[in-house]
Amino acid sequence: MSRRFDAIIVGAGQAGPPLANRLTRAGRSVALVERKLFGGTCVNTGCMPTKTLVASARAAHMARRAADFGVVLTGAVGIDMARVKARADTVIANARHGVRTWLDGMDGCTVIEGHAQFEDAHTLRVGDERLAAPQIFLNVGGRAAVPEMPGLRDVPYLTNTSILELDRVPAHLLIIGGSYIGLEYAQMYRRFGARVIVVEKGPQLIGREDADVSTAVRGILEGEGIDIRTGVAELAFAGAGETLAVTLDGERLACSHVLVAVGRVPNTGDLGLDQAGVATDARGYITVDDELRTNVPGIWALGDCNGRGAFTHTAYNDFEMVAANLLDGEHRKLSERVSGYALYIDPPLGRVGINEAQARQRGRPFLVGKRPMGRVGRAVERDETQGFMKVIIDADTKAILGAAILGIEGDEAIHGIIDMMSVDATATQLQHTVPIHPTVSELLPTLIAEVHAPGG
């Protein structure tokens, strides 16, 4: 059977459903194809379940600290991992159901479950059906990368997806990868009571960050009893069940569980992109231009599969950009997007723009401002003074180049800088604002006032 639509969207992640909504509201017929879980990575295996687990882990951590705040608890703090998992499962199920219900009730949208593959540039096959449309939008997401390591595929390793099925706390969790996903799980499971070791082949944790940020994050995690190994050259595995032998640069260790958290790969290998002539890069990401168009007219790629963001918020912004350009007569571009993100350890790291190392590479004079969280009233009042605030500005134009806030509410406070950068406001204009006391954000003008030449 063959059916024609005005548009076909492949994938029900963060960009697909809202794009279907905009297109159908504009009077266009839309087919939305999803082969697995509605809501994509964020809803099912990413942000929503992990931040739900992070919240449970923080509750346990603060309960153990109750006496620091004059609160008396009798007995030890216990973890009912089955209930922790059930809470996360409920959050997932509710969000997934919400996405599916929204799509099913969308006039002009036909929801099709199955695996879509291109037959040509305007035709997709889903099972026994052939779907055709002049416009096709790919929102197929990504999955965990699993590297080749001696013995790894012979042991029951976990990924960020399968670890969500655990209903009891691992005795000893080894995490391969010292970046965002790995570190969030490391702290989470340490707070649940597991012994945790993090193994990173690079010289520092979260390699894309400045050394001072990486060092501070490492100190926070080691302070909670997490064993961190960086610069690891050789890693091998053997064993079965929950008795796993690990060889770490010649040292033999034992663990009960292994989590692979070394990055993501796009779900593009089985779409038949070659049949449509859609170009990809060496890693499999779909190549797009500044307005998210592929090299084939009438085909766009949004979200994780285009390699231009890999966050829920950038995927949603991809939708906003495409919808604005197609339906509202705008000309929004990827190159205009201010890049911000967060690492959800506790305290969190909020980041925007370039870091200090990247500022040096520009070859232009710049200024740096830095303040420890121990000099932030909100942090002192909460007795959570780990971390620091840091801002980088152009010495001549006073343009804000980037910032990092590692500390309590850093993921929220960073938005004051994101917003200023998004409207091309200068550091001087931010310095002249009057923020609310007592907050973390109130120190942003002070931070600007204290900038100096790096090393000065």
Coordinates of N, CA and C in Angstrom, one line a residue, residues 130-216:
R130 N 4.4 2.0 1.7 CA 5.3 3.0 1.1 C 4.7 4.4 1.3
L131 N 5.5 5.2 1.9 CA 5.1 6.6 2.2 C 5.9 7.6 1.4
A132 N 5.2 8.5 0.8 CA 5.9 9.5 -0.1 C 5.5 10.9 0.4
A133 N 6.5 11.8 0.3 CA 6.2 13.2 0.6 C 7.3 14.1 0.0
P134 N 7.0 15.3 -0.3 CA 8.0 16.2 -0.9 C 9.0 16.7 0.2
Q135 N 8.6 16.6 1.5 CA 9.4 17.0 2.6 C 9.6 15.9 3.6
I136 N 10.8 15.6 4.0 CA 11.1 14.6 4.9 C 12.0 15.1 6.0
F137 N 11.7 14.9 7.3 CA 12.4 15.4 8.4 C 12.9 14.2 9.3
L138 N 14.2 14.1 9.4 CA 14.8 13.0 10.2 C 15.1 13.4 11.6
N139 N 14.6 12.7 12.6 CA 14.8 13.0 14.0 C 15.0 11.7 14.7
V140 N 16.0 11.0 14.2 CA 16.2 9.6 14.7 C 17.1 9.4 15.9
G141 N 17.7 10.4 16.4 CA 18.4 10.3 17.6 C 19.7 9.5 17.6
G142 N 20.1 9.0 18.7 CA 21.4 8.3 18.8 C 21.3 7.2 19.9
R143 N 22.4 6.5 20.1 CA 22.5 5.5 21.1 C 23.9 5.4 21.7
A144 N 24.1 4.6 22.7 CA 25.4 4.5 23.4 C 26.4 3.9 22.5
A145 N 27.6 4.5 22.4 CA 28.7 4.0 21.7 C 29.4 2.9 22.6
V146 N 29.7 1.8 21.9 CA 30.4 0.7 22.7 C 31.7 0.4 22.0
P147 N 32.8 0.8 22.6 CA 34.1 0.7 21.9 C 34.6 -0.8 22.0
E148 N 35.6 -1.0 21.1 CA 36.2 -2.3 21.1 C 37.3 -2.4 22.2
M149 N 37.1 -3.2 23.2 CA 38.1 -3.4 24.3 C 38.2 -4.9 24.5
P150 N 39.4 -5.4 24.9 CA 39.5 -6.8 25.1 C 38.6 -7.4 26.1
G151 N 37.7 -8.3 25.7 CA 36.8 -9.0 26.6 C 35.5 -8.3 26.9
L152 N 35.4 -7.0 26.5 CA 34.2 -6.3 26.9 C 32.9 -6.9 26.4
R153 N 32.9 -7.3 25.2 CA 31.7 -7.9 24.6 C 31.4 -9.3 25.1
D154 N 32.3 -9.9 25.9 CA 32.1 -11.2 26.5 C 31.6 -11.1 28.0
V155 N 31.4 -9.9 28.5 CA 30.9 -9.7 29.8 C 29.6 -8.9 29.7
P156 N 28.7 -9.0 30.8 CA 27.4 -8.4 30.7 C 27.5 -6.9 31.1
Y157 N 28.0 -6.1 30.1 CA 28.2 -4.7 30.4 C 26.8 -4.0 30.3
L158 N 26.8 -2.8 30.9 CA 25.6 -2.0 30.9 C 25.9 -0.7 30.0
T159 N 24.8 -0.1 29.5 CA 24.8 1.2 28.9 C 23.9 2.1 29.6
N160 N 23.8 3.3 29.2 CA 22.9 4.3 29.9 C 21.4 3.8 29.7
T161 N 21.1 2.9 28.8 CA 19.8 2.4 28.6 C 19.5 1.2 29.6
S162 N 20.4 0.2 29.5 CA 20.2 -1.0 30.3 C 20.4 -0.8 31.8
I163 N 21.2 0.2 32.2 CA 21.4 0.4 33.6 C 20.1 0.9 34.3
L164 N 19.2 1.4 33.6 CA 17.9 1.9 34.1 C 17.0 0.7 34.6
E165 N 17.4 -0.5 34.2 CA 16.6 -1.7 34.6 C 17.1 -2.2 35.9
L166 N 18.1 -1.7 36.5 CA 18.6 -2.2 37.7 C 17.6 -1.9 38.9
D167 N 17.2 -2.9 39.6 CA 16.4 -2.6 40.8 C 17.0 -2.9 42.1
R168 N 18.4 -3.0 42.1 CA 19.2 -3.1 43.3 C 20.5 -2.4 43.1
V169 N 21.1 -2.0 44.1 CA 22.4 -1.3 44.0 C 23.5 -2.2 43.7
P170 N 24.3 -1.9 42.7 CA 25.5 -2.8 42.5 C 26.5 -2.7 43.6
A171 N 27.1 -3.8 43.9 CA 28.1 -3.9 44.9 C 29.3 -3.0 44.6
H172 N 29.8 -3.1 43.3 CA 31.0 -2.4 42.8 C 30.8 -2.1 41.4
L173 N 30.5 -0.8 41.0 CA 30.3 -0.4 39.7 C 31.5 0.3 39.1
L174 N 31.9 -0.3 37.9 CA 33.1 0.3 37.2 C 32.5 1.0 36.0
I175 N 32.8 2.3 35.8 CA 32.3 3.1 34.8 C 33.4 3.5 33.8
I176 N 33.2 3.1 32.5 CA 34.2 3.4 31.5 C 33.8 4.8 30.9
G177 N 34.5 5.8 31.1 CA 34.2 7.1 30.5 C 34.0 8.2 31.6
G178 N 34.9 9.2 31.6 CA 34.8 10.2 32.7 C 34.3 11.5 32.1
S179 N 33.1 11.4 31.5 CA 32.5 12.7 31.0 C 31.1 12.7 31.5
Y180 N 30.2 13.4 30.9 CA 28.9 13.8 31.4 C 28.0 12.7 31.9
I181 N 27.8 11.7 31.1 CA 26.9 10.6 31.4 C 27.6 9.8 32.5
G182 N 28.8 9.4 32.4 CA 29.5 8.6 33.3 C 29.6 9.2 34.7
L183 N 29.9 10.5 34.8 CA 30.0 11.2 36.1 C 28.7 11.3 36.8
E184 N 27.6 11.5 36.1 CA 26.3 11.6 36.7 C 26.0 10.3 37.4
Y185 N 26.2 9.2 36.6 CA 25.9 7.9 37.2 C 26.9 7.5 38.3
A186 N 28.1 8.0 38.2 CA 29.1 7.7 39.3 C 28.6 8.2 40.6
Q187 N 28.3 9.5 40.6 CA 27.9 10.1 41.9 C 26.5 9.6 42.4
M188 N 25.6 9.4 41.4 CA 24.3 8.8 41.8 C 24.4 7.5 42.5
Y189 N 25.2 6.5 41.9 CA 25.3 5.2 42.5 C 26.1 5.2 43.7
R190 N 27.1 6.1 43.8 CA 27.9 6.2 45.0 C 27.0 6.6 46.2
R191 N 26.1 7.5 45.9 CA 25.1 8.0 46.9 C 24.1 6.9 47.3
F192 N 23.8 6.0 46.3 CA 22.9 4.9 46.6 C 23.6 3.9 47.5
G193 N 25.0 3.9 47.5 CA 25.7 3.0 48.4 C 26.7 2.1 47.7
A194 N 26.8 2.2 46.4 CA 27.8 1.3 45.6 C 29.2 1.9 45.8
R195 N 30.1 0.9 45.7 CA 31.5 1.3 45.4 C 31.6 1.7 44.0
V196 N 32.3 2.8 43.6 CA 32.3 3.2 42.2 C 33.8 3.6 41.8
I197 N 34.1 3.1 40.7 CA 35.4 3.5 40.1 C 35.1 4.0 38.7
V198 N 35.7 5.2 38.4 CA 35.6 5.8 37.0 C 36.9 5.7 36.3
V199 N 36.9 5.2 35.1 CA 38.1 5.0 34.3 C 38.0 5.9 33.0
E200 N 39.0 6.7 32.9 CA 39.0 7.6 31.7 C 40.4 7.6 31.0
K201 N 40.4 7.4 29.7 CA 41.6 7.2 29.0 C 42.3 8.6 28.8
G202 N 41.6 9.7 28.8 CA 42.2 11.0 28.7 C 42.9 11.4 29.9
P203 N 43.6 12.5 29.8 CA 44.4 13.0 31.0 C 43.6 13.6 32.1
Q204 N 42.3 14.0 31.8 CA 41.5 14.6 32.8 C 40.0 14.2 32.6
L205 N 39.2 14.4 33.6 CA 37.8 14.2 33.4 C 37.2 15.3 32.5
I206 N 36.0 15.0 31.9 CA 35.3 16.0 31.0 C 36.3 16.8 30.2
G207 N 36.9 16.1 29.3 CA 38.1 16.7 28.5 C 37.8 18.0 27.8
R208 N 36.5 18.3 27.5 CA 36.3 19.5 26.8 C 36.3 20.8 27.7
E209 N 36.4 20.6 29.0 CA 36.4 21.7 30.0 C 37.8 22.1 30.3
D210 N 37.9 23.3 30.9 CA 39.2 23.8 31.3 C 39.7 22.9 32.5
A211 N 41.0 23.0 32.7 CA 41.6 22.1 33.7 C 41.1 22.4 35.1
D212 N 40.8 23.7 35.4 CA 40.3 24.1 36.7 C 38.9 23.5 37.0
V213 N 38.1 23.5 36.0 CA 36.8 22.9 36.1 C 36.9 21.4 36.3
S214 N 37.7 20.7 35.5 CA 37.9 19.3 35.6 C 38.5 18.9 37.0
T215 N 39.4 19.7 37.5 CA 40.1 19.4 38.8 C 39.0 19.6 39.9
A216 N 38.2 20.6 39.8 CA 37.2 20.8 40.9 C 36.2 19.7 40.9

